[in-house]
PDB file of C-alpha atoms in Angstrom:
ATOM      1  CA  UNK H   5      39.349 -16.939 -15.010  1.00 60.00           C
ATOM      2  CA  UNK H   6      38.698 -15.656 -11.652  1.00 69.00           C
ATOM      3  CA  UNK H   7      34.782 -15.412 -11.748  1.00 77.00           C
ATOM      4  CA  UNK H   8      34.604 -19.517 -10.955  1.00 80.00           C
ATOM      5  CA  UNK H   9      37.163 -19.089  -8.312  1.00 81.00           C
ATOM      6  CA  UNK H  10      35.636 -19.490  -4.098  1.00 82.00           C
ATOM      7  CA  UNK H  11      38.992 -16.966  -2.899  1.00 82.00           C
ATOM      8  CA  UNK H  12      41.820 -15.376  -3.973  1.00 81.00           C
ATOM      9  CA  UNK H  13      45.242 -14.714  -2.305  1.00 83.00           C
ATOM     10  CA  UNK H  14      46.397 -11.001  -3.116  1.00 82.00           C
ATOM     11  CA  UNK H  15      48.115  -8.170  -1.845  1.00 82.00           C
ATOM     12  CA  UNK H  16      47.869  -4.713  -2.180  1.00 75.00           C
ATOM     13  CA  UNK H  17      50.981  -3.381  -4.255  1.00 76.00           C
ATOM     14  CA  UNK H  18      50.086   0.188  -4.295  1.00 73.00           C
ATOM     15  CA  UNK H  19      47.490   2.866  -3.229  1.00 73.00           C
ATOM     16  CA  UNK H  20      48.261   6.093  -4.501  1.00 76.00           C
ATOM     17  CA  UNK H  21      47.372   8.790  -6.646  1.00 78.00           C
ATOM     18  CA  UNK H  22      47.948   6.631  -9.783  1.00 77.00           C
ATOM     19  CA  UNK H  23      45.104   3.916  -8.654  1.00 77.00           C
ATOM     20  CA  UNK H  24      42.198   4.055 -10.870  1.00 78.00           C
ATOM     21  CA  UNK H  25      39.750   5.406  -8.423  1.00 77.00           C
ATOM     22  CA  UNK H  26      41.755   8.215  -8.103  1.00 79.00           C
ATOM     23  CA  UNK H  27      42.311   8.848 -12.081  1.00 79.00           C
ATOM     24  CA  UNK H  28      38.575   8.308 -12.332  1.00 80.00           C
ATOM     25  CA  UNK H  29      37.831  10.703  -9.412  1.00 80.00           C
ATOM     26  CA  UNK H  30      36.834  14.321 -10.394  1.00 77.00           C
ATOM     27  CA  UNK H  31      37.646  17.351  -8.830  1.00 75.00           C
ATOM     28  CA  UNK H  32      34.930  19.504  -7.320  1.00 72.00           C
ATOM     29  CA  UNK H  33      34.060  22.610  -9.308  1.00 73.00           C
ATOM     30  CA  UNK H  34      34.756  25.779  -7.925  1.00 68.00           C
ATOM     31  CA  UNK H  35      30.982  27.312  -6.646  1.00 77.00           C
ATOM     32  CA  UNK H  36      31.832  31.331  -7.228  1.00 77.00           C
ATOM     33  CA  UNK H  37      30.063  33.439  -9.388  1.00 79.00           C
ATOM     34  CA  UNK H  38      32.269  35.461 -12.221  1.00 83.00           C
ATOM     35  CA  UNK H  39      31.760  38.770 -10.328  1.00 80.00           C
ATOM     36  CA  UNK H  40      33.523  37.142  -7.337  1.00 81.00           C
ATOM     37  CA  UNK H  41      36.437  35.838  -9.210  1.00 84.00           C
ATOM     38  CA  UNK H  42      36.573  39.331 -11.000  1.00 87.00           C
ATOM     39  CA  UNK H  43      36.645  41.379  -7.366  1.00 82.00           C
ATOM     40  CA  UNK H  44      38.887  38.690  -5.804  1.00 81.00           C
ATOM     41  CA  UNK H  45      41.317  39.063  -9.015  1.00 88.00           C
ATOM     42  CA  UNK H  46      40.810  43.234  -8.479  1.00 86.00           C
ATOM     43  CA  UNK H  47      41.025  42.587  -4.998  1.00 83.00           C
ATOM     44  CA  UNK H  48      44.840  41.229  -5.306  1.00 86.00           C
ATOM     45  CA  UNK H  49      45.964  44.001  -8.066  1.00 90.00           C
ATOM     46  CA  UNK H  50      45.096  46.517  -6.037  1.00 86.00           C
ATOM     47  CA  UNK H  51      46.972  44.861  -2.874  1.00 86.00           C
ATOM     48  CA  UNK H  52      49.715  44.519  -5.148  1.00 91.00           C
ATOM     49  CA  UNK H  53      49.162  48.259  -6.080  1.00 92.00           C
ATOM     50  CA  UNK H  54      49.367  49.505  -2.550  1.00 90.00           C
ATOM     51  CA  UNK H  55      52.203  47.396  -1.668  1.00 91.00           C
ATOM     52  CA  UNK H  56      54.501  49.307  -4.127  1.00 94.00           C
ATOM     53  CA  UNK H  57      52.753  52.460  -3.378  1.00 93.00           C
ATOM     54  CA  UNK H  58      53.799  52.807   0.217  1.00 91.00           C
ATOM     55  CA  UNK H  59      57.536  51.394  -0.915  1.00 92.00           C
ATOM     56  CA  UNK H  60      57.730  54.380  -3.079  1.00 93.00           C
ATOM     57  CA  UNK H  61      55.459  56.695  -0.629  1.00 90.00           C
ATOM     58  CA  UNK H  62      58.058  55.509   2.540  1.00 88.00           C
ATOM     59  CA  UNK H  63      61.515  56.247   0.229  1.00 86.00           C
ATOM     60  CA  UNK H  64      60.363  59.583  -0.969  1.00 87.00           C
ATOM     61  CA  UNK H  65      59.654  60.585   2.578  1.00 83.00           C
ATOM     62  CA  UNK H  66      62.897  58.976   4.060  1.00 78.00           C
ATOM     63  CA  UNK H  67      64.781  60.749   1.302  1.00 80.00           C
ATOM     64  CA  UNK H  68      62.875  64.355   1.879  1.00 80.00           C
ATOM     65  CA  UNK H  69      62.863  63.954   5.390  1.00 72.00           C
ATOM     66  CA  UNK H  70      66.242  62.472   6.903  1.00 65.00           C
ATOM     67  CA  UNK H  71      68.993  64.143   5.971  1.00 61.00           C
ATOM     68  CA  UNK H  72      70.359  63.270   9.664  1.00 55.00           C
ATOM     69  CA  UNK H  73      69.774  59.482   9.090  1.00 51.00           C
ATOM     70  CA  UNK H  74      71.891  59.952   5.814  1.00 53.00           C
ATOM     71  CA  UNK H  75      74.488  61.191   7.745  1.00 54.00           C
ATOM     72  CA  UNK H  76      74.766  58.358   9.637  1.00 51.00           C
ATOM     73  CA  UNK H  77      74.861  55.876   6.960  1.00 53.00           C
ATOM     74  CA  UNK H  78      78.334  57.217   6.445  1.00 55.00           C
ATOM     75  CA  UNK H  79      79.148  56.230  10.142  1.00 54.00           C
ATOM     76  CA  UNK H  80      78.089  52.896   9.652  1.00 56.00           C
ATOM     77  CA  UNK H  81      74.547  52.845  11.361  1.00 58.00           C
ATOM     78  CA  UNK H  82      72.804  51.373   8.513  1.00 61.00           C
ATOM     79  CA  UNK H  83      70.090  49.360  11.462  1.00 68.00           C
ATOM     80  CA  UNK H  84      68.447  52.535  12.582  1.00 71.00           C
ATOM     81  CA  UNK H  85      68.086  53.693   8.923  1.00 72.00           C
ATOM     82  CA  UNK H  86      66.623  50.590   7.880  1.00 78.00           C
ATOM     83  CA  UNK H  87      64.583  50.426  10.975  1.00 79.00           C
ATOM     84  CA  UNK H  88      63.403  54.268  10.443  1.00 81.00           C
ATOM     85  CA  UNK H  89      62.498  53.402   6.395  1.00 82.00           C
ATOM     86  CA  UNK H  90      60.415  50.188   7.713  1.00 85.00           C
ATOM     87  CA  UNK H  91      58.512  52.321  10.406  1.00 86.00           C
ATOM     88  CA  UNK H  92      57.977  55.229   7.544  1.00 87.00           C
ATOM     89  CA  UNK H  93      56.549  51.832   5.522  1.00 89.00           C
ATOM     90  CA  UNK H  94      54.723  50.512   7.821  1.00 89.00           C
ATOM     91  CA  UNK H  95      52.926  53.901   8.767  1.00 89.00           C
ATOM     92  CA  UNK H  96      52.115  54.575   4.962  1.00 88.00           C
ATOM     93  CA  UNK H  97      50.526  50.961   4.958  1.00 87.00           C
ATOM     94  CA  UNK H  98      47.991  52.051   7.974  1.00 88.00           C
ATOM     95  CA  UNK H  99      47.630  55.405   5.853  1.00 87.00           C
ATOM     96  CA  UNK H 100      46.305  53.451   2.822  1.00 85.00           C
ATOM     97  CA  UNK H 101      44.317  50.494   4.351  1.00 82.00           C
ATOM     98  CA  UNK H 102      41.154  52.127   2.594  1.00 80.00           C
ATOM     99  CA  UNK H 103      42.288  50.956  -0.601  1.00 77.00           C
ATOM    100  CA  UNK H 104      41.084  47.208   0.121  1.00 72.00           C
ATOM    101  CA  UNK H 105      37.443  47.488   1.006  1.00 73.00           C
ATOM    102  CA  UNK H 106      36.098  44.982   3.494  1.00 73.00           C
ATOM    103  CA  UNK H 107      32.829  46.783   3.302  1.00 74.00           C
ATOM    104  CA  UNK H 108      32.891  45.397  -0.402  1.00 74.00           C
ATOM    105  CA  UNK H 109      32.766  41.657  -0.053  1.00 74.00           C
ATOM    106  CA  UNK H 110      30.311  41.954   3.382  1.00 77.00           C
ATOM    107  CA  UNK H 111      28.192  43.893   1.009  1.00 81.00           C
ATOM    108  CA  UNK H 112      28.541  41.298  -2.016  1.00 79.00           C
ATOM    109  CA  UNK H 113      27.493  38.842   0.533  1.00 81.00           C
ATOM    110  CA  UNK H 114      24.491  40.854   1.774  1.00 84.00           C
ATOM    111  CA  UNK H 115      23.028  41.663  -1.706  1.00 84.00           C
ATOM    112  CA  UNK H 116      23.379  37.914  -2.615  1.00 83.00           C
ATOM    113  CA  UNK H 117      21.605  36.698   0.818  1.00 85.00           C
ATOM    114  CA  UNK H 118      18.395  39.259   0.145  1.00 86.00           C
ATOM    115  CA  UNK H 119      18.439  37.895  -4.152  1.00 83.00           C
ATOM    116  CA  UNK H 120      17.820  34.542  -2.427  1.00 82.00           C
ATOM    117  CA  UNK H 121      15.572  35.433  -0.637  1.00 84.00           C
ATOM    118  CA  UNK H 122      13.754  37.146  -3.177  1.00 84.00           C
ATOM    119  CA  UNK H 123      13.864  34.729  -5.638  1.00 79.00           C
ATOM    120  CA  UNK H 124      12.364  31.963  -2.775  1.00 80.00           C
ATOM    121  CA  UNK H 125       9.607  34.318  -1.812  1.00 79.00           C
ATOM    122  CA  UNK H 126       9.014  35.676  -5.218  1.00 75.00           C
ATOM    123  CA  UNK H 127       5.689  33.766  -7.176  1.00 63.00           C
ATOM    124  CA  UNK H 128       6.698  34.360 -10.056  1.00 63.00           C
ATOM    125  CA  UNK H 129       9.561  31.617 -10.277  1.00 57.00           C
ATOM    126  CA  UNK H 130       7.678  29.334  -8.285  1.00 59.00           C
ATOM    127  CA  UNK H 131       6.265  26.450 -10.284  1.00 61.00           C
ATOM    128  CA  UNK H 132       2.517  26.030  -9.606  1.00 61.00           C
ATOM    129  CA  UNK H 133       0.951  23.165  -7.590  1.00 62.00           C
ATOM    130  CA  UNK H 134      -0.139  19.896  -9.211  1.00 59.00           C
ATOM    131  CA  UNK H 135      -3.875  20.555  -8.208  1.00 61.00           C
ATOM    132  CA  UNK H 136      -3.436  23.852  -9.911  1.00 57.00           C
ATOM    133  CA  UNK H 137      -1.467  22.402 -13.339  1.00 52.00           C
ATOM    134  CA  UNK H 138      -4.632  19.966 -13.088  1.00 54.00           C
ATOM    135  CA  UNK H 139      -7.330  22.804 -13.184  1.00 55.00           C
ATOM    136  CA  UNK H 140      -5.651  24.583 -16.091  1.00 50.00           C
ATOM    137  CA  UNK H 141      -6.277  21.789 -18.495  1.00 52.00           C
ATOM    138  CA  UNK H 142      -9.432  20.848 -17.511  1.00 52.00           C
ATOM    139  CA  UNK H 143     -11.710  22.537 -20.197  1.00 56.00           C
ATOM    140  CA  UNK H 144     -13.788  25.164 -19.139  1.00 54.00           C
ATOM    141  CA  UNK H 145     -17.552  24.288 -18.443  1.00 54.00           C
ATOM    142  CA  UNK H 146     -18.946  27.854 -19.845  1.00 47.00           C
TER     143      UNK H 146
END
């Protein structure tokens, strides 16, 4: 059919994801290591964790501590009580920012950098010159 043909007329009918360059098209592999998806996944737990500690930290406190702001809620000043339980939030957030340690991934990263260096530097995983492959099977002239 068309292999004999000089030209063709055509048009393009559609270009989208359904073309088969993109069904044939692969999608590129994630490059972290297991411990990083492991601390990442730990990481968001224990986000998660604080989150709901400092909800339950902040209403304990507003409960223990504000008798005067539930008086108020009976006047019908539900604003500054919301506002006071979002400041007693936010404050027990700042308290527990430790929980999340930044010093963690920076020092992930820094072990990793000095193993690559290592292993670069390091003669033992370095495969040995060609002259040198050469000399080993020459047979010894003893």
């Amino acid at each position: 059919g068309l292999r004999n043909t000089e030209y063709i007329y055509g048009i393009v009918v559609y270009t989208g994801h359904e073309t088969k360059i993109m069904l044939n098209s692969v999608k590129a592999s994630s490059k972290r290591s297991k411990v990083e998806k492991l601390m990442n996944r730990q990481v968001i737990y224990i986000f998660v964790f604080q989150i709901v500690l400092c909800l339950i930290a902040s209403l304990i406190y507003y409960i223990q501590h504000s008798s005067e702001s539930l008086n108020g809620l009976y006047l019908g000043d539900v604003s500054m009580a919301v506002g006071k339980f979002f400041i007693c939030y936010f404050s027990w957030l700042l308290i527990f920012t430790n929980f999340v340690p930044i010093s963690l991934l920076v020092t992930l990263e820094m072990v990793k950098f000095c193993q690559a260096i290592n292993i670069t530097n390091c003669l033992l995983y370095t495969s040995p010159s060609p002259r040198d492959r050469q000399k080993s099977r020459m047979p010894s002239s003893a």
